[in-house]
Short mmCIF file of C-alpha atoms and ligand atoms in Angstrom, two decimals:
data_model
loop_
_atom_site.label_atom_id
_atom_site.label_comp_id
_atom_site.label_asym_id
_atom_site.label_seq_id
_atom_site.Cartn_x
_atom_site.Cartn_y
_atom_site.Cartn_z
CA UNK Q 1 35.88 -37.30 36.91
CA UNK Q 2 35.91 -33.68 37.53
CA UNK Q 3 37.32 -33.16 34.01
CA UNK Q 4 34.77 -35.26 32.15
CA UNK Q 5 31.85 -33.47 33.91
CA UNK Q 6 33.04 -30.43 32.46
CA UNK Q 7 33.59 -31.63 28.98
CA UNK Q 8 30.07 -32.94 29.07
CA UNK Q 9 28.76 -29.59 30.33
CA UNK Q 10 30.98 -27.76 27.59
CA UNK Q 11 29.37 -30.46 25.01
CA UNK Q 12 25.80 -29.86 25.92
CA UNK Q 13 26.06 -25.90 26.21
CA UNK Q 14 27.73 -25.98 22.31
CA UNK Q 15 25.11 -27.85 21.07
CA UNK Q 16 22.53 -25.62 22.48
CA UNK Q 17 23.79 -22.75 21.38
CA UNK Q 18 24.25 -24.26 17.92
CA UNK Q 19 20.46 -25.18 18.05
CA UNK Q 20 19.67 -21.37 19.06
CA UNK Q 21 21.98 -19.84 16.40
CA UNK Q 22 20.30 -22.26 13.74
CA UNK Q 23 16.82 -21.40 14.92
CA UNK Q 24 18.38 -17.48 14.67
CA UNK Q 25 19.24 -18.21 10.98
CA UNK Q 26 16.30 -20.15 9.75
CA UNK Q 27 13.96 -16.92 10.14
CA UNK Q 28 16.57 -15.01 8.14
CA UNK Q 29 17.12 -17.83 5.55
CA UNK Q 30 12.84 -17.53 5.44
CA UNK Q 31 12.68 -13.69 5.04
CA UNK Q 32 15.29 -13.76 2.58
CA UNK Q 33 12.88 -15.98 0.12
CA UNK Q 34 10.22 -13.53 0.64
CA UNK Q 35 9.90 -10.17 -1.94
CA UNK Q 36 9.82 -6.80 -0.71
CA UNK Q 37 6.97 -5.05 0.40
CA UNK Q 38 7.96 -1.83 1.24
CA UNK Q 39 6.90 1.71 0.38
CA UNK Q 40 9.54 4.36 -1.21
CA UNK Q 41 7.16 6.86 0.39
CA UNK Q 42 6.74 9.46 -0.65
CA UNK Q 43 7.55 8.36 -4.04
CA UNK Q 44 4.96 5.90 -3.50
CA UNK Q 45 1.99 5.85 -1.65
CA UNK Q 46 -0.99 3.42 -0.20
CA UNK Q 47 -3.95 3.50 -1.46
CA UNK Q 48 -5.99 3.97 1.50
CA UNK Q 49 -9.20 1.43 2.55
CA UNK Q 50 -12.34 1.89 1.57
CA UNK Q 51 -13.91 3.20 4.82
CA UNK Q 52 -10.95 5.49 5.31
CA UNK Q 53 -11.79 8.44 7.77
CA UNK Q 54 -9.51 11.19 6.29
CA UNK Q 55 -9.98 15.00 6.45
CA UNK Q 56 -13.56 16.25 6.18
CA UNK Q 57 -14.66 17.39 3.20
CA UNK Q 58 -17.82 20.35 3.47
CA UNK Q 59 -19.77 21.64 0.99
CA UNK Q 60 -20.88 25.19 2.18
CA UNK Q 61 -23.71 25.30 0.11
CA UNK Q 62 -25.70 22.50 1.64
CA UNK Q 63 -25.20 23.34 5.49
CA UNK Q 64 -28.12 24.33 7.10
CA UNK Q 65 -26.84 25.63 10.32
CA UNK Q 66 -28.83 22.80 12.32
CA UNK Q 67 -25.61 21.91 14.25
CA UNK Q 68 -26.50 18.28 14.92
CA UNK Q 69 -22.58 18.13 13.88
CA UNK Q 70 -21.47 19.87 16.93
CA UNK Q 71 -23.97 17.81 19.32
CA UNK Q 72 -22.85 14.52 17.88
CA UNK Q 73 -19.24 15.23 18.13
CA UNK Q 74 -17.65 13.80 21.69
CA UNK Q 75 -15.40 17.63 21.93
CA UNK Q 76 -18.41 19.94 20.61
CA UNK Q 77 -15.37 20.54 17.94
CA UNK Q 78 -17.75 21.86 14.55
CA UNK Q 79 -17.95 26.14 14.74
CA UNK Q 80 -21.04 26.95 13.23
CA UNK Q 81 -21.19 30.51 13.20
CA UNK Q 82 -24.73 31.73 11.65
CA UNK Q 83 -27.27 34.63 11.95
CA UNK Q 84 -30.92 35.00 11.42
CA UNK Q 85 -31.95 36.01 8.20
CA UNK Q 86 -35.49 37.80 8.96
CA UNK Q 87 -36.39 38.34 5.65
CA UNK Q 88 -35.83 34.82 4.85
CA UNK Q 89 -37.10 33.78 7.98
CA UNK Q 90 -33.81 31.43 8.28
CA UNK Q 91 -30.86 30.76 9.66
CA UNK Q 92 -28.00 31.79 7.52
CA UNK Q 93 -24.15 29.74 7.57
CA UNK Q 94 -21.64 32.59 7.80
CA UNK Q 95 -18.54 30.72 8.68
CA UNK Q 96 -17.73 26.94 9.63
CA UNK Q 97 -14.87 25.10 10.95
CA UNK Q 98 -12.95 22.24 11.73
CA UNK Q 99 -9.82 22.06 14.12
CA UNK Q 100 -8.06 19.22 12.54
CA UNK Q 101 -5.50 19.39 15.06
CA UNK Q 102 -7.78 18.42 17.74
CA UNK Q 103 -10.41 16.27 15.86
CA UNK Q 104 -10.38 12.62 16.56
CA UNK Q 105 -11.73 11.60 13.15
CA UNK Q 106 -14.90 9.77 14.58
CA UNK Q 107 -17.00 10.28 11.70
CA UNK Q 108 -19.76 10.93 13.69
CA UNK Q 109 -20.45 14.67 12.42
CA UNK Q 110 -21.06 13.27 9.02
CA UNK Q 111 -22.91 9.95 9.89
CA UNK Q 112 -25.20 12.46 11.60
CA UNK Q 113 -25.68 15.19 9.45
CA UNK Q 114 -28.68 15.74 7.96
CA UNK Q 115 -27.88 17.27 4.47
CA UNK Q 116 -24.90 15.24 3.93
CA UNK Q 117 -22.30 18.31 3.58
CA UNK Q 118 -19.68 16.47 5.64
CA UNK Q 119 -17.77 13.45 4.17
CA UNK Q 120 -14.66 12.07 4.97
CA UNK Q 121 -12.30 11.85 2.50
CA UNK Q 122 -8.63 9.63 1.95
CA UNK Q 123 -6.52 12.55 2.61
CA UNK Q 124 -4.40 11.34 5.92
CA UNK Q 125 -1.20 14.03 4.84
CA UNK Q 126 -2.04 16.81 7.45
CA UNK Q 127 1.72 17.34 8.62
CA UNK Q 128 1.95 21.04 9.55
CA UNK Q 129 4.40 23.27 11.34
CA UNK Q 130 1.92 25.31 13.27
CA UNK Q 131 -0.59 23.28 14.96
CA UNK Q 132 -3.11 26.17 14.46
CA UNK Q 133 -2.89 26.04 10.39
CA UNK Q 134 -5.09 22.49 11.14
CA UNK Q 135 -8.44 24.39 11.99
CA UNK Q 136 -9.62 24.69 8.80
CA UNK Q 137 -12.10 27.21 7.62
CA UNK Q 138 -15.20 26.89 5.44
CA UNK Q 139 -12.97 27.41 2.01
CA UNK Q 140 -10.29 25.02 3.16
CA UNK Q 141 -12.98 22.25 4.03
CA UNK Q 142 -14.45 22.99 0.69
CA UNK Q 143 -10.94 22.28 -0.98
CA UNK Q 144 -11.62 19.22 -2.90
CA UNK Q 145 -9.82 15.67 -1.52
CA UNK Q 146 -6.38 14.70 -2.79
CA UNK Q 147 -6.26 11.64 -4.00
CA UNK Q 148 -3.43 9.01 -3.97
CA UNK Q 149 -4.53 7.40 -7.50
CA UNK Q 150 -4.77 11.02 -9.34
CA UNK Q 151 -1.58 12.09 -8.32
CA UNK Q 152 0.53 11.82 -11.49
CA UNK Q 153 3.95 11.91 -9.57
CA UNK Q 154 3.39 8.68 -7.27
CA UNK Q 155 2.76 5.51 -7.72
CA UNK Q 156 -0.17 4.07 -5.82
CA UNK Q 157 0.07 0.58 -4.26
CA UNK Q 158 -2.77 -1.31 -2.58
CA UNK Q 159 -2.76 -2.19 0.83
CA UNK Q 160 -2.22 -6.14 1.72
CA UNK Q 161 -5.57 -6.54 2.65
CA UNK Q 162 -6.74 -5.49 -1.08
CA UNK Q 163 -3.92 -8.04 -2.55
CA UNK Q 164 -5.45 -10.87 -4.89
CA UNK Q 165 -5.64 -14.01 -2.84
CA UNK Q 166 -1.79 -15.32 -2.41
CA UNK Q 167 0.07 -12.24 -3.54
CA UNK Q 168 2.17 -10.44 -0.74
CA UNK Q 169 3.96 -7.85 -3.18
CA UNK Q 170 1.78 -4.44 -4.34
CA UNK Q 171 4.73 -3.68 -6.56
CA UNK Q 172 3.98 -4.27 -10.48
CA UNK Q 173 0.30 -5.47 -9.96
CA UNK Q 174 -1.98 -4.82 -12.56
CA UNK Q 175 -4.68 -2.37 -12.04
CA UNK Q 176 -7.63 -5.01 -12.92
CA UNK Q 177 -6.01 -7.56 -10.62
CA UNK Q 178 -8.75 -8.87 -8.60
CA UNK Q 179 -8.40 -8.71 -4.39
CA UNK Q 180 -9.07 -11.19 -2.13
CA UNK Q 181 -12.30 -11.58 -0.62
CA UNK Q 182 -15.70 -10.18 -1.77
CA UNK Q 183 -16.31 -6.10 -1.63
CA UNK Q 184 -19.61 -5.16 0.81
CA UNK Q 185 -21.49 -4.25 -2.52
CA UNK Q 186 -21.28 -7.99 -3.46
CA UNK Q 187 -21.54 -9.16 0.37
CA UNK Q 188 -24.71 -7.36 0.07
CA UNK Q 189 -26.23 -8.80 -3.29
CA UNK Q 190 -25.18 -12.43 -2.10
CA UNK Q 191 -27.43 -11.50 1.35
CA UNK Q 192 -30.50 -10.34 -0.86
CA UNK Q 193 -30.41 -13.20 -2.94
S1 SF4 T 1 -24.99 18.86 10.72
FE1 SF4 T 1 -24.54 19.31 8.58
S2 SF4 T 1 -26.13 20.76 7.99
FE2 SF4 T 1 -26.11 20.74 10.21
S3 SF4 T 1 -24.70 22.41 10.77
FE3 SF4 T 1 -23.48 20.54 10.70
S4 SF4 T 1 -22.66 20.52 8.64
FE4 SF4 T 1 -24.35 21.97 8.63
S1 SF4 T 2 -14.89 13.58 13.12
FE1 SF4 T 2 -15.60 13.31 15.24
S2 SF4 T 2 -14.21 14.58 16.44
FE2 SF4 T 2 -13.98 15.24 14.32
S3 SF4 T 2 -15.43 16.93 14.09
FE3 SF4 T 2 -16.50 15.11 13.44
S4 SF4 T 2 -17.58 14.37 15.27
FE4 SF4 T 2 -16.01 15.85 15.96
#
């Protein structure tokens, strides 16, 4: 009797861990059906969403040295450094900066500001070996965006969420393939309407 009871148990163990291996398999057996979808970075790049909040992009010229950019942000990060001007009866922008290295890319500064100098842009490459070459001065915020779709050398791929309906590969897509879903310009005619 004692022998049977273990033959059963052997059994019933063996076909459990036949079941487990086979449930093992069946994801691999499914993943090798699917194609590819990964990025030979840096060879290829993402392009990156629409809202993206990249580096800030500042445009000297329109600053008016109101500093409703350093209230608004949550570390008082913005330098604004300005002087009178009494013949002008202004104030005048000498310097400005951003410490990218300590900015938590809120957006806020340039949702708030006034003359719309601040943007954020898609540039998210910001790898440096000093920490300190991140605060960026007036000329380096003035430097204009790099952009993964002008960049000769790469290939740009779309993210999955910008994928026409049913495709899960970016690779060979043509460029006027439509995306899934509607874009918020067309979200917003459809709501005026
Ligand atoms: S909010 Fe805009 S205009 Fe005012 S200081 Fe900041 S960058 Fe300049
Ligand atoms: S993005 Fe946010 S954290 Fe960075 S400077 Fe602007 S307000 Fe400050």
């Amino acid at each position: 009797m004692k022998f049977l009871k273990q033959v059963r148990d052997y059994t019933k163990e063996a076909v459990q861990a036949a079941r487990y291996i086979g449930q093992g398999l069946s994801v691999t057996f499914d993943h090798m059906q699917r194609r590819p979808v990964t990025v030979q970075y840096p060879y290829e790049k993402l392009i990156p969403s629409e809202r993206f909040r990249g580096r800030i992009h500042f445009e000297f010229d329109k600053c008016i040295s109101c500093e409703v950019c350093v209230r608004v942000c949550p570390i008082n990060l913005p330098v604004v450094d300005w002087e009178f001007n009494t013949e002008m009866k202004k104030k005048q922008l000498k310097h400005y900066s951003i410490d990218f290295g300590v900015c938590i890319f809120c957006g806020n500064c340039v949702e708030f500001c006034p003359t719309n100098c601040l943007s954020m842009t898609e540039e998210y490459e910001l790898s440096v070996y000093d920490r300190h070459e991140l605060n960026y001065d007036n000329v380096a915020l003035g430097r204009l965006p790099y952009k993964v779709t002008n960049d000769p050398m790469v290939t740009p791929l779309r993210e999955l969420a910008y994928l026409p309906k049913g495709v899960t590969d970016p690779h060979e897509l043509p460029a006027d393939a439509r995306r899934a879903g509607l874009r918020p310009e067309e979200i917003l005619e459809q709501m005026e309407k």
